[in-house]
Amino acid sequence: MPNSTTDTYLIGDMKNGKPFNGFFIYPRTNIWLIFDFYLNGKRLFQVYNDLLTASMVEDTETSFTAISNKNIFVNDRLKSGIEVTPVRVKKGIVDIARNVNNFRTTGFILTLFDNRSPEYIEIRPIAHGYELISTDKNTIEVTYHASGKKLVFRDLEGRVLTKSKRFNSDHYSITLEKLAYTLKYRLVDAESLERFVKEQW
């Protein structure tokens, strides 16, 4: 981010024990690498590493530490970017990231790490419901109708499955299926996802 403001600061300056100028690591996350940038005691923006992008490229020394995205704030309110909620669980570590564009929630990302392998689950609103995507695994479309909830399962190539299959656990997310059955229409927020994660993890 070459400009006259940010180039001045590689580390942060404190004043009266509080962030004042420069970059400070954001403490309210278990997994995401996020830095706040302050100028004269006011937080102007955050920069962070996009875990979804990092998980889809070659795992190198810098893939999970390279700063590539920016959160924009207006009057200390998130206008665009992500807002992370850390969750304490027994089986591993979890963060819930809320995607925001023009102050509005556009979806969520669950980052779930345990002793086996990480899992990233995206929750995207679609007409009458949600699309649930488990990175490198399966996808489930959840829609709501007068007759009830409808689930459409898709494999890695996007082909519709007649029923959920678990023949290859590397390509099937049990967590995703449990989430699909749990979600309630128009009641998806960080708090409801946190309850789900604590019950399942």
Phi, psi and omega in degrees: 000066185290112170200169189294335181281305186285330182296340181288335190238119169257335174228169185267150173255130179266155172217124183055037177077009182235154177302135182234304179225138174104194184264138178223136179293136182278122189275344188269058175204147176269329192235316185291143176262107187230140175234135171275145171243123180250145172224119181054041175084359181247131177285121181267321182195175172233152171237150184204165174270128180279106184295326180296315177296316181298325183287344183258359178249174180300134181285102180243181181298333184247357187298327181258007178236350180290127180277122187229346185231167186221134172263130181254132179245145171233118185054043179063019176247133184293120177267317179209146181127217180232151173237122189257135173244113177283146180234132176270121180226165183277326190273349184177214178230142187220140169232145173247120180251124177266124177276133184230136173221124182054045177074358184253143177288128180246001179154182181223157173230126172261124174251113187241122179238129172227194184281000179260292181199155178286154174223135177244123180241122176262141176240109182246126175295137173228178179302123176067019178168220187218152168251125180252123186236122173259116185305128180064015178228221186264172179231144176228128172265127180244117177234154185240132183223171179302330181277352178129192181276138178239133178245131175241119181267138177231149178272190183297332180269003179087004179284139180288133176260143180289333174204165182293139180237143180232032183294326180237101185295339177293337183247007181229132181256110175295321180301319180298318180295317178299321178295319180300320180285337183274325187302138175246140186300131178062016178239029180264118176209178183299324182293316180292323177292324177296319177298317179300312182299318181295326179287325186268333186245000000 
